[in-house]
Amino acid sequence: MTHTEIVNKVKSILNEHGEVDAVSIGEDRVLLEDYIESAIPDAVIMLAQKGYRVNVKTLHNVDFEDDTVIQDGDFVSLILVRSPQWKKVVTKLTDMNSPEYVMAQNDFTRPGAHSPIVFWDGAELYSIPGAGSEAVVVYNAKYNADNGIEAEPKEATAVCYMTAALVSGMFGDDQGKQRLSDIATNMLQ
């Protein structure tokens, strides 16, 4: 769904709730579109952090040893990492302050192919044991207006409803915000 399609869909959703095209704040006149555009990235992050697949990127043949796996600033949440060298798929990140991470640093308690871990240091993904050069990484990415949302229609529509919820909250409509937020999350269940 393109950026323009998202903005138009959110306007349509808000129109059902009686919002206007512009709002006066003091002497400034702010377009509803400006509110919508500012809320889209937050809506993507909110839904991704709840565990939903909303702006999915897939990287193939990733080499954890040589590549910067994910561009800094693009990563929101991990969906999965799969490596032919591992016996299972990793679907959650390990916190770098966790006991699992500390144990992974020890040669005697380090995980193997049956229990690999993946962690994020704020800029890059790492894996223990190494994932080799044929890993597949699937993750939720931050919103980029140039690319729109890379998601199935249901997930893209849920982002539109969550964006409308955030805009309703900006206008002080807490009931509308909650109702639209519930619609967004119910669409993804």
Coordinates of N, CA, C and O in Angstrom, one line a residue:
M1 N 0.9 -1.2 0.0 CA 0.0 0.0 0.0 C 0.9 1.2 0.0 O 1.8 1.3 0.8
T2 N 0.7 2.1 -0.9 CA 1.5 3.3 -1.1 C 1.2 4.3 0.0 O 0.1 4.2 0.7
H3 N 2.1 5.3 0.2 CA 1.9 6.3 1.2 C 0.5 7.1 0.9 O -0.2 7.3 1.9
T4 N 0.3 7.4 -0.3 CA -1.0 8.2 -0.6 C -2.2 7.3 -0.3 O -3.2 7.8 0.2
E5 N -2.1 6.0 -0.7 CA -3.3 5.1 -0.4 C -3.5 5.0 1.1 O -4.7 5.0 1.6
I6 N -2.4 5.0 1.9 CA -2.6 5.0 3.4 C -3.2 6.2 3.9 O -4.2 6.2 4.7
V7 N -2.7 7.4 3.5 CA -3.3 8.7 3.9 C -4.8 8.7 3.5 O -5.6 9.1 4.4
N8 N -5.1 8.4 2.3 CA -6.5 8.4 1.9 C -7.4 7.5 2.7 O -8.5 7.8 3.0
K9 N -6.9 6.3 2.9 CA -7.7 5.3 3.7 C -7.9 5.8 5.2 O -9.0 5.7 5.7
V10 N -6.9 6.4 5.8 CA -7.0 6.9 7.1 C -8.0 8.1 7.1 O -8.9 8.2 8.0
K11 N -8.0 8.9 6.1 CA -8.9 10.0 6.0 C -10.4 9.5 5.9 O -11.3 10.0 6.5
S12 N -10.5 8.4 5.1 CA -11.8 7.8 5.0 C -12.3 7.2 6.3 O -13.5 7.4 6.7
I13 N -11.4 6.6 7.1 CA -11.8 6.0 8.4 C -12.2 7.2 9.3 O -13.2 7.1 10.0
L14 N -11.4 8.2 9.3 CA -11.7 9.4 10.2 C -12.9 10.1 9.8 O -13.7 10.6 10.6
N15 N -13.2 10.1 8.5 CA -14.4 10.8 8.0 C -15.7 10.1 8.6 O -16.7 10.7 8.8
E16 N -15.6 8.8 8.8 CA -16.7 8.0 9.4 C -17.0 8.5 10.8 O -18.0 8.3 11.3
H17 N -15.9 9.1 11.4 CA -16.0 9.6 12.8 C -16.2 11.1 12.9 O -16.2 11.7 14.0
G18 N -16.4 11.8 11.7 CA -16.7 13.2 11.7 C -15.6 14.1 11.9 O -15.8 15.3 12.2
E19 N -14.4 13.7 11.6 CA -13.2 14.6 11.7 C -13.3 15.6 10.5 O -13.8 15.2 9.4
V20 N -12.6 16.7 10.6 CA -12.6 17.7 9.5 C -11.3 17.7 8.8 O -10.4 17.0 9.3
D21 N -11.2 18.4 7.7 CA -9.9 18.3 6.9 C -8.8 19.2 7.5 O -7.7 19.1 7.1
A22 N -9.2 20.1 8.3 CA -8.2 21.0 8.9 C -8.6 21.4 10.3 O -9.8 21.4 10.6
V23 N -7.7 21.6 11.2 CA -7.9 22.0 12.5 C -7.2 23.3 12.9 O -6.1 23.5 12.5
S24 N -7.9 24.2 13.5 CA -7.3 25.4 13.9 C -6.7 25.3 15.3 O -7.4 24.9 16.2
I25 N -5.4 25.7 15.4 CA -4.8 25.7 16.7 C -4.2 27.1 16.8 O -3.2 27.4 16.2
G26 N -4.8 27.9 17.7 CA -4.4 29.3 17.7 C -4.6 29.9 16.4 O -5.7 29.9 15.8
E27 N -3.6 30.6 15.9 CA -3.7 31.2 14.5 C -3.3 30.2 13.4 O -3.4 30.5 12.3
D28 N -2.7 29.1 13.8 CA -2.2 28.1 12.8 C -3.3 27.2 12.3 O -4.2 26.8 13.1
R29 N -3.2 26.9 11.1 CA -4.2 26.0 10.5 C -3.4 24.8 10.1 O -2.6 24.9 9.2
V30 N -3.7 23.6 10.7 CA -2.9 22.4 10.4 C -3.8 21.5 9.6 O -4.9 21.2 10.1
L31 N -3.3 20.9 8.6 CA -4.1 20.0 7.8 C -4.1 18.6 8.5 O -3.1 18.2 9.1
L32 N -5.3 18.0 8.3 CA -5.4 16.6 8.9 C -4.4 15.7 8.3 O -3.8 14.8 9.0
E33 N -4.0 15.9 7.1 CA -3.0 15.1 6.4 C -1.7 15.1 7.2 O -1.0 14.1 7.2
D34 N -1.3 16.3 7.7 CA -0.1 16.4 8.5 C -0.1 15.5 9.7 O 0.9 14.9 10.1
Y35 N -1.2 15.5 10.4 CA -1.4 14.6 11.6 C -1.3 13.2 11.2 O -0.6 12.4 11.8
I36 N -1.9 12.8 10.1 CA -1.9 11.4 9.6 C -0.5 11.0 9.3 O 0.0 9.9 9.7
E37 N 0.2 11.8 8.5 CA 1.6 11.5 8.1 C 2.5 11.3 9.3 O 3.4 10.5 9.3
S38 N 2.3 12.1 10.4 CA 3.1 12.0 11.5 C 2.8 10.8 12.4 O 3.7 10.3 13.1
A39 N 1.6 10.2 12.2 CA 1.2 9.1 13.0 C 1.5 7.7 12.4 O 1.5 6.7 13.1
I40 N 1.7 7.7 11.1 CA 1.9 6.4 10.4 C 3.1 5.6 11.0 O 2.9 4.4 11.3
P41 N 4.2 6.2 11.1 CA 5.4 5.4 11.6 C 5.1 4.9 13.0 O 5.5 3.8 13.3
D42 N 4.4 5.7 13.9 CA 4.1 5.2 15.2 C 3.2 4.0 15.2 O 3.3 3.1 16.0
A43 N 2.2 4.1 14.3 CA 1.2 3.0 14.2 C 1.9 1.7 13.8 O 1.6 0.6 14.3
V44 N 2.9 1.8 12.8 CA 3.6 0.6 12.4 C 4.4 0.0 13.6 O 4.4 -1.2 13.9
I45 N 5.1 0.9 14.3 CA 5.9 0.4 15.5 C 5.0 -0.2 16.5 O 5.3 -1.3 17.1
M46 N 3.9 0.4 16.9 CA 3.0 -0.1 17.9 C 2.5 -1.5 17.6 O 2.5 -2.4 18.4
L47 N 2.1 -1.7 16.3 CA 1.6 -3.0 15.9 C 2.7 -4.1 15.9 O 2.5 -5.2 16.3
A48 N 3.8 -3.6 15.4 CA 5.0 -4.6 15.3 C 5.4 -5.0 16.7 O 5.7 -6.2 16.9
Q49 N 5.5 -4.1 17.6 CA 5.9 -4.4 19.0 C 4.9 -5.3 19.7 O 5.2 -5.9 20.7
K50 N 3.7 -5.3 19.2 CA 2.7 -6.2 19.8 C 2.8 -7.6 19.2 O 2.0 -8.5 19.5
G51 N 3.7 -7.8 18.2 CA 3.9 -9.1 17.7 C 3.3 -9.3 16.3 O 3.3 -10.5 15.8
Y52 N 2.7 -8.3 15.7 CA 2.0 -8.5 14.4 C 3.0 -8.2 13.3 O 3.9 -7.4 13.4
R53 N 2.8 -8.9 12.1 CA 3.6 -8.6 10.9 C 3.0 -7.5 10.1 O 1.9 -7.7 9.5
V54 N 3.5 -6.3 10.2 CA 2.9 -5.2 9.5 C 3.7 -4.5 8.5 O 3.1 -3.8 7.6
N55 N 5.0 -4.6 8.5 CA 5.8 -4.0 7.4 C 7.0 -4.9 7.2 O 8.1 -4.6 7.6
V56 N 6.8 -6.1 6.7 CA 7.7 -7.2 6.7 C 8.8 -7.0 5.6 O 8.5 -6.7 4.4
K57 N 10.0 -7.2 6.0 CA 11.1 -7.3 5.1 C 11.8 -8.7 5.2 O 11.9 -9.2 6.3
T58 N 12.2 -9.3 4.1 CA 12.9 -10.6 4.1 C 14.2 -10.4 3.5 O 14.3 -9.9 2.3
L59 N 15.2 -10.9 4.1 CA 16.6 -10.9 3.6 C 17.0 -12.3 3.4 O 16.9 -13.1 4.3
H60 N 17.5 -12.7 2.2 CA 18.0 -14.0 1.9 C 19.5 -14.0 1.8 O 20.1 -13.0 1.5
N61 N 20.1 -15.2 2.0 CA 21.5 -15.4 1.9 C 22.3 -14.4 2.7 O 23.3 -13.9 2.3
V62 N 21.9 -14.2 3.9 CA 22.5 -13.3 4.8 C 23.7 -14.0 5.4 O 23.7 -15.1 5.9
D63 N 24.8 -13.3 5.5 CA 26.1 -13.8 6.1 C 26.3 -13.0 7.4 O 26.7 -11.8 7.3
F64 N 26.0 -13.6 8.5 CA 26.1 -12.9 9.8 C 27.5 -12.4 10.1 O 27.8 -11.5 10.8
E65 N 28.5 -13.1 9.4 CA 29.9 -12.8 9.7 C 30.4 -11.5 9.0 O 31.1 -10.8 9.5
D66 N 29.9 -11.4 7.7 CA 30.4 -10.3 6.9 C 29.5 -9.2 6.6 O 29.9 -8.1 6.2
D67 N 28.2 -9.4 6.7 CA 27.2 -8.4 6.3 C 26.7 -7.6 7.5 O 26.6 -8.1 8.6
T68 N 26.4 -6.4 7.3 CA 25.5 -5.7 8.2 C 24.1 -6.2 7.9 O 23.6 -5.9 6.8
V69 N 23.5 -6.9 8.8 CA 22.3 -7.7 8.4 C 21.2 -6.7 8.2 O 20.4 -6.9 7.2
I70 N 21.0 -5.8 9.0 CA 19.8 -4.8 8.8 C 20.4 -3.4 8.9 O 21.2 -3.1 9.8
Q71 N 19.9 -2.6 8.0 CA 20.3 -1.2 8.1 C 19.9 -0.5 9.4 O 18.8 -0.7 9.9
D72 N 20.8 0.2 10.0 CA 20.6 0.8 11.3 C 19.4 1.8 11.1 O 19.3 2.5 10.1
G73 N 18.4 1.7 12.0 CA 17.3 2.6 12.0 C 16.1 2.0 11.2 O 15.0 2.6 11.2
D74 N 16.3 0.8 10.6 CA 15.2 0.2 9.9 C 14.5 -0.9 10.7 O 13.3 -1.2 10.4
F75 N 15.1 -1.4 11.7 CA 14.6 -2.6 12.5 C 13.6 -2.2 13.6 O 13.8 -1.2 14.3
V76 N 12.5 -2.9 13.6 CA 11.5 -2.7 14.7 C 11.4 -3.9 15.5 O 11.5 -3.8 16.7
S77 N 11.1 -5.1 14.9 CA 11.0 -6.3 15.7 C 11.4 -7.5 14.8 O 11.1 -7.5 13.6
L78 N 11.9 -8.5 15.4 CA 12.3 -9.8 14.7 C 11.0 -10.7 14.5 O 10.2 -10.8 15.4
I79 N 10.9 -11.2 13.3 CA 9.9 -12.2 13.1 C 10.6 -13.6 13.1 O 10.1 -14.5 13.9
L80 N 11.7 -13.8 12.4 CA 12.4 -15.1 12.5 C 13.7 -15.0 11.8 O 14.0 -14.1 11.0
V81 N 14.6 -15.9 12.2 CA 15.9 -16.1 11.6 C 16.0 -17.6 11.4 O 15.8 -18.4 12.3
R82 N 16.3 -18.0 10.1 CA 16.4 -19.4 9.8 C 17.8 -19.6 9.1 O 18.2 -18.9 8.3
S83 N 18.5 -20.7 9.6 CA 19.8 -21.0 9.0 C 19.8 -22.5 8.7 O 19.4 -23.3 9.6
P84 N 20.4 -22.9 7.6 CA 20.5 -24.4 7.3 C 21.4 -25.1 8.3 O 21.4 -26.3 8.5
Q85 N 22.2 -24.3 9.0 CA 23.2 -24.9 10.0 C 22.5 -25.1 11.4 O 23.1 -25.7 12.2
W86 N 21.3 -24.6 11.6 CA 20.6 -24.7 12.8 C 19.5 -25.8 12.7 O 18.9 -26.0 11.7
K87 N 19.1 -26.4 13.8 CA 18.0 -27.4 13.9 C 16.7 -26.7 14.2 O 15.7 -27.4 14.0
K88 N 16.6 -25.5 14.5 CA 15.4 -24.8 14.8 C 15.4 -23.3 14.3 O 16.5 -22.8 14.2
V89 N 14.3 -22.8 14.1 CA 14.2 -21.4 13.7 C 14.1 -20.5 15.0 O 13.5 -20.9 16.0
V90 N 14.8 -19.4 15.0 CA 14.7 -18.4 16.1 C 13.6 -17.4 15.8 O 13.6 -16.8 14.7
T91 N 12.7 -17.2 16.8 CA 11.6 -16.3 16.6 C 11.6 -15.1 17.6 O 10.7 -14.3 17.6
K92 N 12.6 -15.1 18.4 CA 12.7 -14.0 19.4 C 14.1 -13.5 19.6 O 15.0 -14.3 19.5
L93 N 14.2 -12.3 20.0 CA 15.6 -11.8 20.3 C 15.9 -12.0 21.7 O 15.0 -12.0 22.6
T94 N 17.2 -12.3 22.0 CA 17.6 -12.4 23.4 C 18.2 -11.1 23.8 O 19.0 -10.5 23.1
D95 N 17.8 -10.7 25.0 CA 18.3 -9.4 25.5 C 19.7 -9.5 25.9 O 20.2 -10.5 26.5
M96 N 20.5 -8.5 25.6 CA 22.0 -8.6 25.9 C 22.3 -8.5 27.4 O 23.4 -8.7 27.8
N97 N 21.3 -8.1 28.2 CA 21.4 -8.1 29.6 C 20.9 -9.4 30.3 O 20.8 -9.4 31.5
S98 N 20.5 -10.3 29.5 CA 19.8 -11.5 30.1 C 20.8 -12.6 30.5 O 22.0 -12.6 29.9
P99 N 20.4 -13.5 31.3 CA 21.3 -14.6 31.7 C 21.6 -15.5 30.5 O 22.8 -16.0 30.4
E100 N 20.7 -15.6 29.5 CA 21.0 -16.4 28.3 C 22.1 -15.9 27.5 O 22.9 -16.6 27.0
Y101 N 22.2 -14.5 27.4 CA 23.3 -13.9 26.7 C 24.6 -14.1 27.4 O 25.6 -14.5 26.8
V102 N 24.6 -14.0 28.7 CA 25.8 -14.2 29.5 C 26.3 -15.7 29.3 O 27.5 -15.9 29.1
M103 N 25.4 -16.6 29.4 CA 25.7 -18.0 29.2 C 26.2 -18.3 27.8 O 27.1 -19.1 27.6
A104 N 25.7 -17.6 26.8 CA 26.2 -17.7 25.4 C 27.6 -17.3 25.2 O 28.3 -17.8 24.3
Q105 N 28.1 -16.4 26.1 CA 29.5 -16.0 25.9 C 30.5 -17.0 26.5 O 31.7 -16.8 26.3
N106 N 30.0 -17.9 27.3 CA 30.9 -18.9 27.9 C 31.0 -20.1 27.0 O 30.0 -20.7 26.5
D107 N 32.3 -20.6 26.8 CA 32.5 -21.7 25.9 C 31.8 -23.0 26.3 O 31.5 -23.9 25.5
F108 N 31.6 -23.2 27.6 CA 31.0 -24.4 28.1 C 29.5 -24.4 28.1 O 28.8 -25.4 28.1
T109 N 28.9 -23.2 28.1 CA 27.4 -23.1 28.1 C 26.9 -22.5 26.9 O 25.7 -22.2 26.8
R110 N 27.7 -22.3 25.9 CA 27.3 -21.7 24.6 C 26.3 -22.5 23.9 O 26.4 -23.7 23.8
P111 N 25.2 -21.9 23.3 CA 24.2 -22.7 22.6 C 24.8 -23.3 21.3 O 25.7 -22.7 20.8
G112 N 24.1 -24.3 20.9 CA 24.6 -25.0 19.6 C 23.5 -24.9 18.6 O 22.5 -24.1 18.7
A113 N 23.5 -25.8 17.6 CA 22.6 -25.8 16.5 C 21.2 -26.1 17.0 O 20.2 -25.8 16.3
H114 N 21.0 -26.8 18.1 CA 19.7 -27.1 18.6 C 19.0 -26.0 19.4 O 17.8 -26.1 19.7
S115 N 19.8 -25.0 19.8 CA 19.2 -23.9 20.6 C 19.9 -22.6 20.3 O 20.5 -21.9 21.2
P116 N 19.9 -22.2 19.0 CA 20.6 -20.9 18.7 C 19.9 -19.7 19.3 O 18.7 -19.8 19.6
I117 N 20.6 -18.6 19.4 CA 20.0 -17.4 19.9 C 20.4 -16.3 19.0 O 21.5 -16.3 18.3
V118 N 19.6 -15.2 18.9 CA 19.9 -14.1 18.1 C 19.7 -12.9 19.0 O 18.7 -12.8 19.8
F119 N 20.6 -11.9 18.9 CA 20.4 -10.7 19.7 C 20.7 -9.5 18.9 O 21.4 -9.5 17.9
W120 N 20.2 -8.4 19.4 CA 20.3 -7.1 18.7 C 21.0 -6.1 19.6 O 20.7 -5.9 20.8
D121 N 22.1 -5.5 19.1 CA 22.9 -4.6 20.0 C 22.5 -3.1 19.8 O 23.2 -2.2 20.2
G122 N 21.4 -2.9 19.0 CA 21.0 -1.5 18.7 C 21.3 -1.1 17.3 O 20.8 -0.1 16.8
A123 N 22.3 -1.8 16.7 CA 22.7 -1.5 15.4 C 22.8 -2.7 14.5 O 22.6 -2.5 13.3
E124 N 23.1 -3.9 15.0 CA 23.2 -5.1 14.2 C 22.6 -6.3 14.9 O 22.6 -6.3 16.1
L125 N 22.3 -7.3 14.1 CA 21.9 -8.6 14.6 C 23.1 -9.5 14.7 O 24.0 -9.4 13.8
Y126 N 23.2 -10.3 15.8 CA 24.2 -11.3 15.9 C 23.6 -12.6 16.2 O 22.5 -12.6 16.8
S127 N 24.3 -13.7 15.9 CA 23.8 -15.0 16.3 C 24.8 -15.9 16.9 O 26.0 -15.7 16.6
I128 N 24.4 -16.7 17.8 CA 25.2 -17.7 18.4 C 24.5 -19.0 18.4 O 23.4 -19.1 18.9
P129 N 25.0 -20.1 17.8 CA 26.2 -20.1 17.0 C 26.0 -19.3 15.7 O 24.9 -18.9 15.3
G130 N 27.1 -19.2 14.9 CA 27.1 -18.4 13.7 C 26.0 -19.1 12.7 O 25.9 -20.3 12.7
A131 N 25.3 -18.2 12.0 CA 24.3 -18.7 11.1 C 24.8 -19.1 9.7 O 24.0 -19.5 8.9
G132 N 26.1 -18.9 9.5 CA 26.6 -19.2 8.2 C 26.3 -18.1 7.2 O 25.9 -17.0 7.5
S133 N 26.4 -18.5 5.9 CA 26.2 -17.4 4.9 C 24.9 -17.6 4.1 O 24.6 -17.0 3.1
E134 N 24.0 -18.5 4.6 CA 22.7 -18.8 3.8 C 21.5 -18.5 4.7 O 20.5 -19.1 4.5
A135 N 21.7 -17.7 5.7 CA 20.6 -17.4 6.6 C 19.5 -16.6 6.0 O 19.7 -15.8 5.0
V136 N 18.3 -16.7 6.5 CA 17.1 -15.9 6.1 C 16.7 -15.2 7.3 O 16.5 -15.7 8.4
V137 N 16.5 -13.8 7.1 CA 16.1 -13.0 8.2 C 14.8 -12.3 7.8 O 14.7 -11.7 6.7
V138 N 13.7 -12.4 8.6 CA 12.5 -11.8 8.4 C 12.2 -10.9 9.6 O 12.2 -11.3 10.7
Y139 N 11.9 -9.6 9.3 CA 11.6 -8.7 10.4 C 10.6 -7.6 10.0 O 10.3 -7.4 8.8
N140 N 10.1 -6.9 11.0 CA 9.2 -5.8 10.8 C 10.1 -4.5 10.7 O 11.0 -4.3 11.5
A141 N 9.9 -3.8 9.6 CA 10.8 -2.6 9.4 C 10.0 -1.3 9.7 O 8.8 -1.3 9.8
K142 N 10.8 -0.3 10.0 CA 10.1 1.0 10.2 C 9.5 1.5 8.9 O 9.8 1.1 7.9
Y143 N 8.5 2.4 9.1 CA 7.8 2.9 8.0 C 8.6 3.9 7.2 O 9.3 4.8 7.8
N144 N 8.6 3.8 5.9 CA 9.3 4.7 5.0 C 8.3 5.2 4.0 O 7.7 4.4 3.2
A145 N 8.0 6.5 3.9 CA 6.9 7.0 3.1 C 7.2 6.7 1.6 O 6.3 6.6 0.8
D146 N 8.5 6.6 1.2 CA 8.8 6.3 -0.2 C 8.4 4.9 -0.6 O 8.1 4.7 -1.7
N147 N 8.4 4.0 0.4 CA 8.1 2.6 0.1 C 6.7 2.2 0.5 O 6.2 1.1 0.1
G148 N 6.0 3.0 1.3 CA 4.7 2.6 1.8 C 4.8 1.5 2.8 O 5.8 1.3 3.5
I149 N 3.8 0.6 2.8 CA 3.8 -0.5 3.7 C 3.9 -1.8 2.8 O 3.1 -2.0 1.9
E150 N 4.8 -2.6 3.2 CA 5.0 -3.9 2.5 C 4.3 -5.0 3.4 O 4.9 -5.5 4.3
A151 N 3.0 -5.2 3.1 CA 2.2 -6.1 4.0 C 1.1 -6.6 3.2 O 0.7 -6.0 2.1
E152 N 0.4 -7.6 3.7 CA -0.8 -8.1 3.1 C -1.9 -7.1 3.3 O -1.8 -6.2 4.2
P153 N -2.9 -7.1 2.5 CA -4.0 -6.0 2.6 C -4.6 -5.9 4.0 O -4.8 -4.8 4.5
K154 N -4.8 -7.0 4.7 CA -5.4 -7.0 6.0 C -4.4 -6.3 7.0 O -4.9 -5.4 7.8
E155 N -3.1 -6.5 6.9 CA -2.2 -5.9 7.8 C -2.1 -4.4 7.5 O -2.0 -3.6 8.4
A156 N -2.1 -4.1 6.2 CA -2.0 -2.7 5.8 C -3.2 -1.9 6.3 O -3.1 -0.8 6.8
T157 N -4.4 -2.5 6.2 CA -5.6 -1.9 6.7 C -5.5 -1.7 8.2 O -6.0 -0.6 8.7
A158 N -5.0 -2.7 8.9 CA -4.8 -2.5 10.3 C -3.9 -1.4 10.7 O -4.2 -0.6 11.7
V159 N -2.9 -1.1 9.9 CA -2.0 0.0 10.1 C -2.8 1.3 9.9 O -2.7 2.3 10.7
C160 N -3.7 1.3 8.9 CA -4.5 2.5 8.7 C -5.4 2.8 9.9 O -5.6 3.9 10.3
Y161 N -6.1 1.7 10.4 CA -6.9 1.9 11.6 C -6.1 2.4 12.8 O -6.6 3.2 13.6
M162 N -4.9 1.8 13.0 CA -4.1 2.2 14.2 C -3.7 3.7 14.0 O -3.7 4.5 15.0
T163 N -3.4 4.1 12.8 CA -3.0 5.5 12.5 C -4.2 6.4 12.8 O -4.1 7.4 13.4
A164 N -5.4 6.0 12.4 CA -6.6 6.7 12.7 C -6.8 6.8 14.2 O -7.3 7.9 14.7
A165 N -6.5 5.8 14.9 CA -6.7 5.8 16.3 C -5.7 6.8 17.0 O -6.2 7.6 17.8
L166 N -4.5 6.9 16.5 CA -3.6 7.8 17.0 C -4.0 9.3 16.7 O -3.8 10.1 17.6
V167 N -4.5 9.5 15.5 CA -4.9 10.8 15.1 C -6.1 11.2 16.0 O -6.2 12.3 16.5
S168 N -7.1 10.3 16.2 CA -8.2 10.6 17.1 C -7.7 11.0 18.5 O -8.3 11.9 19.1
G169 N -6.7 10.3 19.0 CA -6.1 10.6 20.3 C -5.5 12.0 20.3 O -5.6 12.7 21.3
M170 N -4.9 12.4 19.2 CA -4.4 13.8 19.1 C -5.5 14.8 19.2 O -5.2 15.9 19.7
F171 N -6.7 14.5 18.7 CA -7.8 15.4 18.8 C -8.6 15.3 20.1 O -9.6 15.9 20.3
G172 N -8.1 14.4 21.1 CA -8.7 14.3 22.4 C -9.9 13.3 22.4 O -10.6 13.3 23.4
D173 N -10.1 12.6 21.3 CA -11.2 11.6 21.3 C -10.7 10.2 21.8 O -10.4 9.4 21.0
D174 N -10.7 10.1 23.1 CA -10.2 8.9 23.7 C -11.0 7.6 23.4 O -10.5 6.5 23.2
Q175 N -12.3 7.8 23.3 CA -13.2 6.7 23.0 C -13.0 6.2 21.5 O -12.9 5.1 21.2
G176 N -12.9 7.2 20.6 CA -12.6 6.9 19.2 C -11.3 6.2 19.1 O -11.1 5.3 18.3
K177 N -10.3 6.7 19.8 CA -8.9 6.1 19.8 C -9.0 4.7 20.2 O -8.4 3.8 19.5
Q178 N -9.7 4.4 21.3 CA -9.7 3.0 21.8 C -10.5 2.1 20.8 O -10.1 1.0 20.5
R179 N -11.6 2.6 20.3 CA -12.4 1.8 19.4 C -11.6 1.5 18.1 O -11.6 0.3 17.7
L180 N -10.9 2.5 17.5 CA -10.2 2.2 16.3 C -8.9 1.4 16.6 O -8.6 0.5 15.7
S181 N -8.3 1.5 17.7 CA -7.2 0.7 18.1 C -7.6 -0.8 18.2 O -7.0 -1.7 17.8
D182 N -8.8 -1.0 18.9 CA -9.3 -2.3 19.0 C -9.6 -3.0 17.6 O -9.4 -4.1 17.4
I183 N -10.2 -2.2 16.7 CA -10.4 -2.7 15.4 C -9.1 -3.1 14.7 O -9.1 -4.2 14.1
A184 N -8.1 -2.3 14.9 CA -6.8 -2.6 14.2 C -6.3 -3.9 14.8 O -5.8 -4.8 14.0
T185 N -6.3 -4.1 16.1 CA -5.7 -5.3 16.7 C -6.6 -6.5 16.4 O -6.1 -7.6 16.2
N186 N -7.9 -6.3 16.4 CA -8.8 -7.5 16.1 C -8.6 -8.0 14.7 O -8.8 -9.1 14.4
M187 N -8.3 -7.1 13.8 CA -8.1 -7.5 12.4 C -6.9 -8.4 12.2 O -6.9 -9.3 11.3
L188 N -6.0 -8.3 13.1 CA -4.8 -9.1 13.0 C -4.8 -10.4 13.8 O -3.8 -11.1 13.8
Q189 N -5.9 -10.6 14.5 CA -5.9 -11.9 15.3 C -6.5 -13.0 14.6 O -7.2 -12.9 13.6

